XYZ file of C-alpha atoms in Angstrom:
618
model
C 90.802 101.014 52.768
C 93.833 102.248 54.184
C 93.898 101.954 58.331
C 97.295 104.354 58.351
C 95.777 107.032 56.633
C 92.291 106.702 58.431
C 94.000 106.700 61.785
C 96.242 109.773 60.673
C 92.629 111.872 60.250
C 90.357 110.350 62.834
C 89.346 108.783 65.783
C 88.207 105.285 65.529
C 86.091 102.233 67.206
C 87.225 99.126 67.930
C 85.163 96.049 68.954
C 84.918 94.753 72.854
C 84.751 91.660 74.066
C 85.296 87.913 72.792
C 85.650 85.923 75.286
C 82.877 87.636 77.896
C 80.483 86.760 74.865
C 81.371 82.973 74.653
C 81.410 82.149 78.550
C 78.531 80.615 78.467
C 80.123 77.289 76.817
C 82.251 76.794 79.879
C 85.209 78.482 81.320
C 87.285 74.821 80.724
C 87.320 74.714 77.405
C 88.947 76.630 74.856
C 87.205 79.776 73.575
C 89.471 79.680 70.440
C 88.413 76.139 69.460
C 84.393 77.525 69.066
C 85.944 78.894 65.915
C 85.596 75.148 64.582
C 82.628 73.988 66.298
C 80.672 77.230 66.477
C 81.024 78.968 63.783
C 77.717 80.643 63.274
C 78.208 82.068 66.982
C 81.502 83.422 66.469
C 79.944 85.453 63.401
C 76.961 86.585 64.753
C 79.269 88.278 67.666
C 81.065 90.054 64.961
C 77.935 91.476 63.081
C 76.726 92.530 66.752
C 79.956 94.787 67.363
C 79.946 95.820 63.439
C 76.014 97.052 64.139
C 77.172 98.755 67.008
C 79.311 101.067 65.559
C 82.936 99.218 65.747
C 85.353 100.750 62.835
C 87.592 97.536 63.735
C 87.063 93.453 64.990
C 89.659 91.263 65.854
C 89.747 87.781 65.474
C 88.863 85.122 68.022
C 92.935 84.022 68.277
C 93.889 85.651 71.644
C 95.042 81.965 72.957
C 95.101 80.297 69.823
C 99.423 79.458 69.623
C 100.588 75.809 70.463
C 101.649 76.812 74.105
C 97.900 77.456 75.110
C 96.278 75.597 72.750
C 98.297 72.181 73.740
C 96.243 72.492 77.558
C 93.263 71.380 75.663
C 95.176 68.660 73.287
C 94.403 71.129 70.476
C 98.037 71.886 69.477
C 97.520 69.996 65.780
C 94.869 72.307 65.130
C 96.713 75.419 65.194
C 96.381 76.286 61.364
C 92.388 75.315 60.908
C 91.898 77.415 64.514
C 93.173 80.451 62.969
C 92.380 80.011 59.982
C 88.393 79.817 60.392
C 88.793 82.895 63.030
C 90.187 84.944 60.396
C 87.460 83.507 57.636
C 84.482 84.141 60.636
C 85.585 87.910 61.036
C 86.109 88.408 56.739
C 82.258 87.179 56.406
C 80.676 89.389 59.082
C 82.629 91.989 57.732
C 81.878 91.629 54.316
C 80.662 95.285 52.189
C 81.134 97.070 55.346
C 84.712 98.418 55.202
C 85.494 97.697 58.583
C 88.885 96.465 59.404
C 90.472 93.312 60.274
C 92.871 92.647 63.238
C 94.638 89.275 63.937
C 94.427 88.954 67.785
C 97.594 87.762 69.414
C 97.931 87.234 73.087
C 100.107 87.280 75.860
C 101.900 84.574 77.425
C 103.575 85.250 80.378
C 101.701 86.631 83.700
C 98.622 84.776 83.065
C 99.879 81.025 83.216
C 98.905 78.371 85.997
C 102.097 77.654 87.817
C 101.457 74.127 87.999
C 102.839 74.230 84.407
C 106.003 74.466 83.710
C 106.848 77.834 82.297
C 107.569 78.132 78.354
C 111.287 79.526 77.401
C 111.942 82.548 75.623
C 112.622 80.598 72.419
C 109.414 78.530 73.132
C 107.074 81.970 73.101
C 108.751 82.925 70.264
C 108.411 79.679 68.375
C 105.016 79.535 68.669
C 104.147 82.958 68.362
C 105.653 82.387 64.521
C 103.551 79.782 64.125
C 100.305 81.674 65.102
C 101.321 84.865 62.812
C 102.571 83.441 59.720
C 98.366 81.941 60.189
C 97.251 84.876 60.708
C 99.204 87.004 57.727
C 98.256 83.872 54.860
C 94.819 84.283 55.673
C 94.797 88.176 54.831
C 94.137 90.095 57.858
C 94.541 94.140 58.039
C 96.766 94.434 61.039
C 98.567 92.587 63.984
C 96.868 93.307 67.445
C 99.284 92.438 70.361
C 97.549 92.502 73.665
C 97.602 91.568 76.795
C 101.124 91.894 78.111
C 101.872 92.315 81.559
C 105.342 91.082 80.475
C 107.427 94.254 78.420
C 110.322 92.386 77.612
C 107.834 89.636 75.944
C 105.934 92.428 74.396
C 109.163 93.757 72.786
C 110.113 90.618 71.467
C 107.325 89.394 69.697
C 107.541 93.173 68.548
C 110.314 92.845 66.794
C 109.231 89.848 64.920
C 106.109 90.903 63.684
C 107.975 94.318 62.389
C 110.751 92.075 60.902
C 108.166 89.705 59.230
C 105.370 92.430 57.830
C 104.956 96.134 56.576
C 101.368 95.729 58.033
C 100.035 97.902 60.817
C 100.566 96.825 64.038
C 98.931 97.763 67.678
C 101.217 96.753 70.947
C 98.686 97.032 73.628
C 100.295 96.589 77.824
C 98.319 95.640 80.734
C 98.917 97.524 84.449
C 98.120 96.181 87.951
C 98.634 99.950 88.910
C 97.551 102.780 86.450
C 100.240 104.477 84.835
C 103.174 102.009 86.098
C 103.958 98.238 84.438
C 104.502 95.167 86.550
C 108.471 95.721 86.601
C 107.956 99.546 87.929
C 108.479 100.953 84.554
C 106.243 103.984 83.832
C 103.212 103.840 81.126
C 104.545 106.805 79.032
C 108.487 105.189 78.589
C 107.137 101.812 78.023
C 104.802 102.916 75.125
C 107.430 105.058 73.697
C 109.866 102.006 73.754
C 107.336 100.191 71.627
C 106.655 102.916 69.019
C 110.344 102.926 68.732
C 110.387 99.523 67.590
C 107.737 99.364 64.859
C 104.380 99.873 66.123
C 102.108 102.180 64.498
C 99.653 102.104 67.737
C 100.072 101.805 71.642
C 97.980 101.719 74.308
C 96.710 99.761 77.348
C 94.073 97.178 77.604
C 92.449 94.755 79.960
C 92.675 95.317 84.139
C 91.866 98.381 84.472
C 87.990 100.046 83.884
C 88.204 103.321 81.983
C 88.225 105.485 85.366
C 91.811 104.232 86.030
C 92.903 103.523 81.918
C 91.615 107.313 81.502
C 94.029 108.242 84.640
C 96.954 106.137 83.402
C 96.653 107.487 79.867
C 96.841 111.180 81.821
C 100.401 110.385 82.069
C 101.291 109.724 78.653
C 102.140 112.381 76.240
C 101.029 112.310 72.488
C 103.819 110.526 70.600
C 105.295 111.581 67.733
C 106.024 107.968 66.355
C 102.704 106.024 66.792
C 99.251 106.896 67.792
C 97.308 105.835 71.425
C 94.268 102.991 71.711
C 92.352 102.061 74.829
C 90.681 98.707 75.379
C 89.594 98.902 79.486
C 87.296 96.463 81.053
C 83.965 97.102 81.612
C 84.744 96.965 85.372
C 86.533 95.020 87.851
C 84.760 91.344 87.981
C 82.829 90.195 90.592
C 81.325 86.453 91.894
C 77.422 85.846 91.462
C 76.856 82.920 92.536
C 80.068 81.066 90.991
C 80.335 83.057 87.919
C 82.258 85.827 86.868
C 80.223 88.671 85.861
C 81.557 92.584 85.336
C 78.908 95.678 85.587
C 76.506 96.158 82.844
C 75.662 99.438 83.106
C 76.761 101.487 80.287
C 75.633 104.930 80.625
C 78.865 105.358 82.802
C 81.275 103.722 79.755
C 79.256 106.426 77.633
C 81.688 109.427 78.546
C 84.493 107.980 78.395
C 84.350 107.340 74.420
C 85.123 111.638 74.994
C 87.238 111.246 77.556
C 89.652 108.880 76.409
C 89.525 111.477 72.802
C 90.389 114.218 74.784
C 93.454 111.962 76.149
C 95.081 111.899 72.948
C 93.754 108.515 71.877
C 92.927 107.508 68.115
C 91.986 103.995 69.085
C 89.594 103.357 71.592
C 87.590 99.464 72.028
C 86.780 97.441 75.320
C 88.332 94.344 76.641
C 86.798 92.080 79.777
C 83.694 92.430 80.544
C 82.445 94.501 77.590
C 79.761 94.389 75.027
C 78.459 95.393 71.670
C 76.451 97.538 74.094
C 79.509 99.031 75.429
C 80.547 100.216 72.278
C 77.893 101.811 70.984
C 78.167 103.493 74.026
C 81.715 104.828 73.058
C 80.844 105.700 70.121
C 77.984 107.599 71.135
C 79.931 109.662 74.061
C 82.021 110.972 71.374
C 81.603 114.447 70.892
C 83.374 114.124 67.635
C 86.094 111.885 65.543
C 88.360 114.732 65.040
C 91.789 113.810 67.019
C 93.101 116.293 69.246
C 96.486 117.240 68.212
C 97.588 118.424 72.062
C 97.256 117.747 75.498
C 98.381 117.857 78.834
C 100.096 115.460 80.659
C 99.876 115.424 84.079
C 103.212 113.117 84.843
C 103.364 110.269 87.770
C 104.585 112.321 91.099
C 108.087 111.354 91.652
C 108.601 109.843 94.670
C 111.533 110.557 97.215
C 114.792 108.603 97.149
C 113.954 105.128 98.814
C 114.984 104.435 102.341
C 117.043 101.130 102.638
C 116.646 99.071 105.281
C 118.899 98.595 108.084
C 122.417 96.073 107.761
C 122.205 93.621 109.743
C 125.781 92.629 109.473
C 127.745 89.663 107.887
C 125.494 87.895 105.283
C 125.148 83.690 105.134
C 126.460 84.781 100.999
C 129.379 86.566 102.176
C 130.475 84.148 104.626
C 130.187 81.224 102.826
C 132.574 82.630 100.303
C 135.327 82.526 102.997
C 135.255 79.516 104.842
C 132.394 76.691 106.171
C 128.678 78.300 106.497
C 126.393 76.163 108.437
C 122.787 76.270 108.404
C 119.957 74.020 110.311
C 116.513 73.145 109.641
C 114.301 72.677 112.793
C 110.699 71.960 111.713
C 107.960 74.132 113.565
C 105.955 72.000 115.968
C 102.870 70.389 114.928
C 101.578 71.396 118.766
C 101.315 74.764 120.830
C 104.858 72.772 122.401
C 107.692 75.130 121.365
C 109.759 74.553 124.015
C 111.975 72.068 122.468
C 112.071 73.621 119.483
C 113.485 77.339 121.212
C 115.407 75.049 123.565
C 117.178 73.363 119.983
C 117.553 76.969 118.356
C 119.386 78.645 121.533
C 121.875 75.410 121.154
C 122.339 75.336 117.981
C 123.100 79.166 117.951
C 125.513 78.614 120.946
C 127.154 75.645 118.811
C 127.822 78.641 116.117
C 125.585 77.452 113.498
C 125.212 80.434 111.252
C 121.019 80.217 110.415
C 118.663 78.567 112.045
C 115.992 77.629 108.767
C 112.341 77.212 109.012
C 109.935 75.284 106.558
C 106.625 76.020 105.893
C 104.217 73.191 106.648
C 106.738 70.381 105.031
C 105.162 67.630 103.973
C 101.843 69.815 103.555
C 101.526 69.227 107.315
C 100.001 71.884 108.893
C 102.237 73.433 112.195
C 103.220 76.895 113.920
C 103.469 79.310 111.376
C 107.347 79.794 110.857
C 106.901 83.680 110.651
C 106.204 83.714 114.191
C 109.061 81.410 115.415
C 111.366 83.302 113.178
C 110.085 86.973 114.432
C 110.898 85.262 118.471
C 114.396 83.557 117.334
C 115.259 87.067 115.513
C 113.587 89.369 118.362
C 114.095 87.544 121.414
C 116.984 85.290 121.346
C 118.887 87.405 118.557
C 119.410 84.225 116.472
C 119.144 84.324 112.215
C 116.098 82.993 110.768
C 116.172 81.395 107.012
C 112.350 81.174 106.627
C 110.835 79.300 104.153
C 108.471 80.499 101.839
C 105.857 78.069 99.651
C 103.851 78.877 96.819
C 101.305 76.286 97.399
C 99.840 77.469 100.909
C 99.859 81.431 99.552
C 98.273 82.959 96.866
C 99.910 86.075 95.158
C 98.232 88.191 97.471
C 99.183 86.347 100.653
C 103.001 85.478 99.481
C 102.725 89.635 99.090
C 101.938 90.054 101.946
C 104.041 88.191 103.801
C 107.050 89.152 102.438
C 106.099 92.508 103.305
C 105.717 91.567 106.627
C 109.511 89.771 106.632
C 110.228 93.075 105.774
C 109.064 94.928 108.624
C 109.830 92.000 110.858
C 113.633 92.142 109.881
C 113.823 88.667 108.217
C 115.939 88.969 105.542
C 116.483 85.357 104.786
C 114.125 83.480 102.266
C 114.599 80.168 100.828
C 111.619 80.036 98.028
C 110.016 76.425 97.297
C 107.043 75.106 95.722
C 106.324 72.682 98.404
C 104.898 69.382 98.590
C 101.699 68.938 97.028
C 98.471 69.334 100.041
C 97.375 65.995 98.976
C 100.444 64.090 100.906
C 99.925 65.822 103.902
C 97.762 65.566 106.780
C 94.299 67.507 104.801
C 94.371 65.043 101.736
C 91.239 67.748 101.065
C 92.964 70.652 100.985
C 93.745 72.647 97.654
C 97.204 73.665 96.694
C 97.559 77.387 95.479
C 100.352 77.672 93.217
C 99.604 81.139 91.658
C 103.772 81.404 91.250
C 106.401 79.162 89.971
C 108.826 78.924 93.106
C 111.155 80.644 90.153
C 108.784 83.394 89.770
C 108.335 83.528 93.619
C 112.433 84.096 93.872
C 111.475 86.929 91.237
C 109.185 88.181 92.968
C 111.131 88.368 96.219
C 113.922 90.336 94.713
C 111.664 92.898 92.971
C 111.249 94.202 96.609
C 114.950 94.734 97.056
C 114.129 97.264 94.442
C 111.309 99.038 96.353
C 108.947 97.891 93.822
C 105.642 95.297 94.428
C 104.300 92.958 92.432
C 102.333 95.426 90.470
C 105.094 97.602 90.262
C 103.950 100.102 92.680
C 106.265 101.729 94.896
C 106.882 100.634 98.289
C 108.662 104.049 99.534
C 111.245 101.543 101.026
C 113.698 99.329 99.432
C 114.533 95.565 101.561
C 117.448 93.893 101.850
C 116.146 90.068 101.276
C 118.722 87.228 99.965
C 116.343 84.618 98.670
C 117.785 81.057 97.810
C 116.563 78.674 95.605
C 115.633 74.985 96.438
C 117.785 71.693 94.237
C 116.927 68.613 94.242
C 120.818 67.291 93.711
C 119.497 63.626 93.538
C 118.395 62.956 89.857
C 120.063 60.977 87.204
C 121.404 63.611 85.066
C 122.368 66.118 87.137
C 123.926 67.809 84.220
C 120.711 68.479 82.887
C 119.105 69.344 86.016
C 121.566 71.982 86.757
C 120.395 73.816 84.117
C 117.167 74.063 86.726
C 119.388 76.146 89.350
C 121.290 78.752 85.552
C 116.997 79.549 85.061
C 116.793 80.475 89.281
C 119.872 82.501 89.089
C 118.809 84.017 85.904
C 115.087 84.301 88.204
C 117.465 86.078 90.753
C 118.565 83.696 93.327
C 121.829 84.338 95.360
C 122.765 80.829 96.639
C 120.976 77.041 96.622
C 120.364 74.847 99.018
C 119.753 71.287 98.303
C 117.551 68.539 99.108
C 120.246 65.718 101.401
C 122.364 64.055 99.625
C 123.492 59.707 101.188
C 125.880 59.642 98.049
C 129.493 60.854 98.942
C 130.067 60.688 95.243
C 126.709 63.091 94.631
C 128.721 66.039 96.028
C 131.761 65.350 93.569
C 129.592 65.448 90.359
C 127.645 68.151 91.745
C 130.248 70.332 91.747
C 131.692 69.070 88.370
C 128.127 69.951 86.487
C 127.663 73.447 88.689
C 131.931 74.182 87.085
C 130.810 73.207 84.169
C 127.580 75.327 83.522
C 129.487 78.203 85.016
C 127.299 78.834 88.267
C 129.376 80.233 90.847
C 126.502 81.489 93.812
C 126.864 79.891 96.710
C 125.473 76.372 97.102
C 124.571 74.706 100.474
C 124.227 70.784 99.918
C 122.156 68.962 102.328
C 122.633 66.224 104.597
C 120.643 64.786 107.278
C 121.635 62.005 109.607
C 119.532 58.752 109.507
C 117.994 57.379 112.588
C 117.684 53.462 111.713
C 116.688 51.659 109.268
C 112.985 52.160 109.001
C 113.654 55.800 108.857
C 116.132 55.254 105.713
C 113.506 52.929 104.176
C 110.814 55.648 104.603
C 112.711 58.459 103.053
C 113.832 56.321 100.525
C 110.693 55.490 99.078
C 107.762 57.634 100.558
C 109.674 61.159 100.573
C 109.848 62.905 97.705
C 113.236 64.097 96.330
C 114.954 61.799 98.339
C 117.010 58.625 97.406
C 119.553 56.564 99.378
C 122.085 54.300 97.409
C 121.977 50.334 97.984
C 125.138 50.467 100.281
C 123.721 52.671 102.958
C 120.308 51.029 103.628
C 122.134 47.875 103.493
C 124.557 49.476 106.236
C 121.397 50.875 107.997
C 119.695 47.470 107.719
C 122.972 45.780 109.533
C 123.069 48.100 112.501
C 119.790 47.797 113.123
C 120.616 44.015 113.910
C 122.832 45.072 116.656
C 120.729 48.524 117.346
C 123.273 50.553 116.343
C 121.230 52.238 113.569
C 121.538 55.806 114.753
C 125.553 55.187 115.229
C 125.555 54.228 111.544
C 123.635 57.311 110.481
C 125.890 59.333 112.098
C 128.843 57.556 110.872
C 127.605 57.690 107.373
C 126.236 61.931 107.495
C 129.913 62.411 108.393
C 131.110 60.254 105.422
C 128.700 62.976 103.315
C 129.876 65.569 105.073
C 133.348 64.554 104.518
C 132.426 64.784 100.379
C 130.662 67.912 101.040
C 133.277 70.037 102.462
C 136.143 69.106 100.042
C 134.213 70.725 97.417
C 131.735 73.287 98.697
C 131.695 75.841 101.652
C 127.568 75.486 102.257
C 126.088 72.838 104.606
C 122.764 72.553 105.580
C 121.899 70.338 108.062
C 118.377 68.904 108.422
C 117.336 67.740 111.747
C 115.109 64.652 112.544
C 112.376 64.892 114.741
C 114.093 67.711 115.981
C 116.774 65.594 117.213
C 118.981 68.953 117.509
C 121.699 66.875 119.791
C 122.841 65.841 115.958
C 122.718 68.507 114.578
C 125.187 70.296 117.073
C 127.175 67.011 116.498
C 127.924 67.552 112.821
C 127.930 71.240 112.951
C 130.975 70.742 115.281
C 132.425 67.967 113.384
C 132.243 70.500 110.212
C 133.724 73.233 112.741
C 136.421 71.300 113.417
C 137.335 70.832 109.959
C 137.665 74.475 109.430
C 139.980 74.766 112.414
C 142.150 71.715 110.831
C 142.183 74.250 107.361
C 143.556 76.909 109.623
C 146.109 75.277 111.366
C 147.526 74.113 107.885
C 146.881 77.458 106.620
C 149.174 78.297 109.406
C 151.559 75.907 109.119
């Protein structure tokens, strides 16, 4: 057997499905772990692909590494896991000649963001782990697949070609046919991973074969490694709370031809396929003989991308230069907005730089803050800083309305997770979280480039700054810092901060940011207490939010003589005091929109600037 030389000389079969096969046992449980307790299953889906014609099987490891594995508590079992996969696929393939592939899949793009998201070195840690299993046992070649992510694609590349001379297939997955998640084209992507070792590339999962077949239309035959092509059956559908892709497979029949007139050696089925599906293949090929030219018929280029209009100084710029002063004003929980435009137009005529907007803070439902930035923008020509939360929009919804920022003019974004539904006012509602607010600052930026998501082209570029939410009041800030290096690495221009009621907070703050070499602008937070039951409740019922000893104690005392809201002001200026010696950025949040403080400390920081100018003078 020799899967080089067989590839060199003709086209061949690959198996379909694992996973569709084994849904029945529950889509919470591990697929990978049926290896152990369902052994004779796991075999008998083999045989059924063998029978059906498949040249190749691959091993039921897609998810078997520590990083997915550990969701389940099955991290120990790693070795056994992969082991018994690799001994299930040698027995059904025993005396037939058909070749062994050690499934390895993808890890970034698919993960719940509810999870924190692995590192680099993590993937790359336990991807060792899962292919040193893999190579002991004796497998033919390495299938990689499943990678939405190139740059994680590339790198696990490299260290399967650095650890084995065996064959190895590097399979992408599109959103868009012919075009990767970060806008890169099908045909350069695939040549960039022949470059690096592989000795097949392709495309699987996503797509059905009508848009695979159209993506592969732009890739040329490569001189360096040969094609494969593993589409779904079709794109899923709900019946009646289960997934469930189209059966038919007289249509999948002609594309076992089409796919060999496309220049592809390789050819299987991912989601949704069956043995079914590829004897099907098999029998729509009009022969095994590879075709040894083609023509490509190349993505259209698109025009040079407009850029959307300046709309002058930005917060990032400013801030740079001398004190930048930004406001929170919560959207009203009522069809009331006159206080809250009435706060806006004074805060703007105070000079406060951005007027910010959450989105349904303390998962409490209120005016959605698109609209009341579109009026402050549109109709009293004040700055918006919308918020933006990955828990009350799905990908498709946070897509959307970015888009529609976009169009609206709002240029402003502060990306957050937000606070779980459960604290809020619908206990009963579900929290999204398709993103990481990390991924959502990614994704935010990716539009500056003209590109979506998918990595289509939006025939515009924006002009977005996004900042990234910090939560300053931790023990060891050092550590946390390292929190706001992996959102500037995500993209982020500047921070802003949850408030701070510890004037030495600001000091080490900017000791850890000088030390870790972060120099975007950060906006630390302050917001003036109102008495002492509203320092107690943020204290221990708000999350991200501590007060030290002294100040409730001060709060506590002038409540005695009902002076609490004296104190709080008397103690945000103490902050703000700490604040300004050592960063430009303050963001002021208002209490119960209590705006008539807000204009107070954005004066009192105003003022400061004026004393820096005088001096500067002097």
């Amino acid at each position: 057997m020799n899967l080089r030389r067989d590839l060199s000389e003709k086209v061949l079969i690959a198996d379909g499905a694992m996973g569709t096969l084994l849904y029945s046992y529950g889509v919470d449980r591990s697929f990978e772990e049926l290896n152990l307790s369902h052994p004779d299953d796991i075999v008998a889906i083999h045989r059924a692909y063998i029978e059906a014609g498949a040249d190749i099987i691959q091993t039921n490891t897609y998810s078997a590494n520590y990083i997915k594995l550990s969701r389940y508590g099955l991290e120990d079992d790693i070795k056994k896991i992969n082991q018994a996969a690799v001994r299930h696929a040698k027995e059904a393939a025993r005396g037939t000649g058909v070749y062994i592939f050690g499934t390895i899949g993808g890890i970034n793009g698919a993960n719940d963001a509810r999870i924190a998201a692995p590192s680099l070195e993590e993937i790359k840690r336990s991807f060792r782990e899962q292919l040193y299993c893999l190579l002991l046992e004796g497998v033919d070649a390495i299938l990689l697949e499943t990678y939405y992510d190139l740059d994680e694609l590339k790198t696990v590349l490299k260290i399967t070609r650095e650890t084995t001379d065996l064959p190895i297939v590097a399979n992408v997955s599109m959103h868009e046919p012919g075009l990767l998640q970060n806008g890169q084209t099908l045909a350069s992507a695939l040549q960039e991973l022949a470059d690096l070792g592989a000795d097949v590339v392709g495309a699987n999962c996503r797509l059905g074969p009508y848009h695979m077949s159209k993506a592969l239309e732009t890739v040329p035959l490569l001189e360096n490694a040969y094609l494969a092509a593993y589409p779904n059956a079709s794109l899923p559908q709900m019946d009646e709370g289960k997934v469930v892709y189209q059966t038919e497979t007289d249509y999948f029949e002609q594309y076992g031809e089409i796919f060999r007139q496309e220049g592809v050696r390789l050819i299987g089925g991912c989601c949704g396929t069956t043995p079914d599906h590829i004897r099907a293949l098999r029998r729509g090929l009009n022969s095994l003989e590879p075709v040894t030219s083609k023509v490509v018929h190349p993505i259209l280029e698109l025009a040079e991308l407009d850029v959307a209009e300046d709309t002058g100084v930005r917060l990032t710029d400013k801030v740079k230069e001398q004190y930048t002063v930004l406001v929170e004003l919560d959207p009203p929980r009522t069809f009331d907005t006159a206080k809250f435009f009435e706060g806006a137009q004074e805060l703007d005529a105070a000079g406060v730089d951005a007027i910010t907007i959450s989105d349904n803070s303390l998962a409490t439902p209120r005016i959605s803050n698109m609209a009341l930035a579109a009026i402050l923008k549109h109709e009293y020509d004040i700055r918006p800083l919308i918020h933006l939360t990955t828990r009350d929009h799905n990908l498709i919804g946070m897509h959307s309305h970015i888009m529609g920022f976009h169009k609206l003019g709002i240029q402003d974004v502060l990306a957050v997770t937000g606070d779980p539904s459960k604290v809020g006012d619908f206990p009963g509602a579900s929290s999204v979280f398709d993103l990481r607010s990390v991924e959502l600052v990614q994704l935010i930026k990716k539009f500056n480039d003209g590109i979506s998501y998918t990595g289509k082209s939006l025939k515009e570029k924006a002009r977005f700054q996004v900042a990234a939410a910090f939560n300053p009041n931790v023990l060891k800030l050092d550590k946390a810092v390292r929190l706001i290096e992996r959102k500037v690495e995500y993209g982020a221009d500047y921070i802003i901060t949850q408030p701070i009621y510890d004037t030495e907070k600001a000091v080490q703050l900017k000791e850890a940011l000088v030390e870790a070499g972060i120099t975007v602008p950060v906006f630390v937070g302050v917001m003036p207490l109102l008495s002492s039951r509203n320092a107690e409740f943020l204290h221990n019922e708000v999350p991200g939010i501590r007060l030290t000893d002294e100040v409730r104690e001060r709060m506590r005392e002038a409540d005695k003589t009902g002076a609490g809201c004296e104190e709080g002001m008397a103690i945000a200026k103490e902050i703000l005091d700490s604040i300004c010696a050592h960063f430009n950025g303050v963001y002021i949040i208002t209490p119960f929109l209590r705006y008539d403080l807000s204009i107070e400390l954005t004066k009192y920081v105003q003022n400061k600037e004026q004393i820096v100018e005088i001096s500067s003078q002097n």
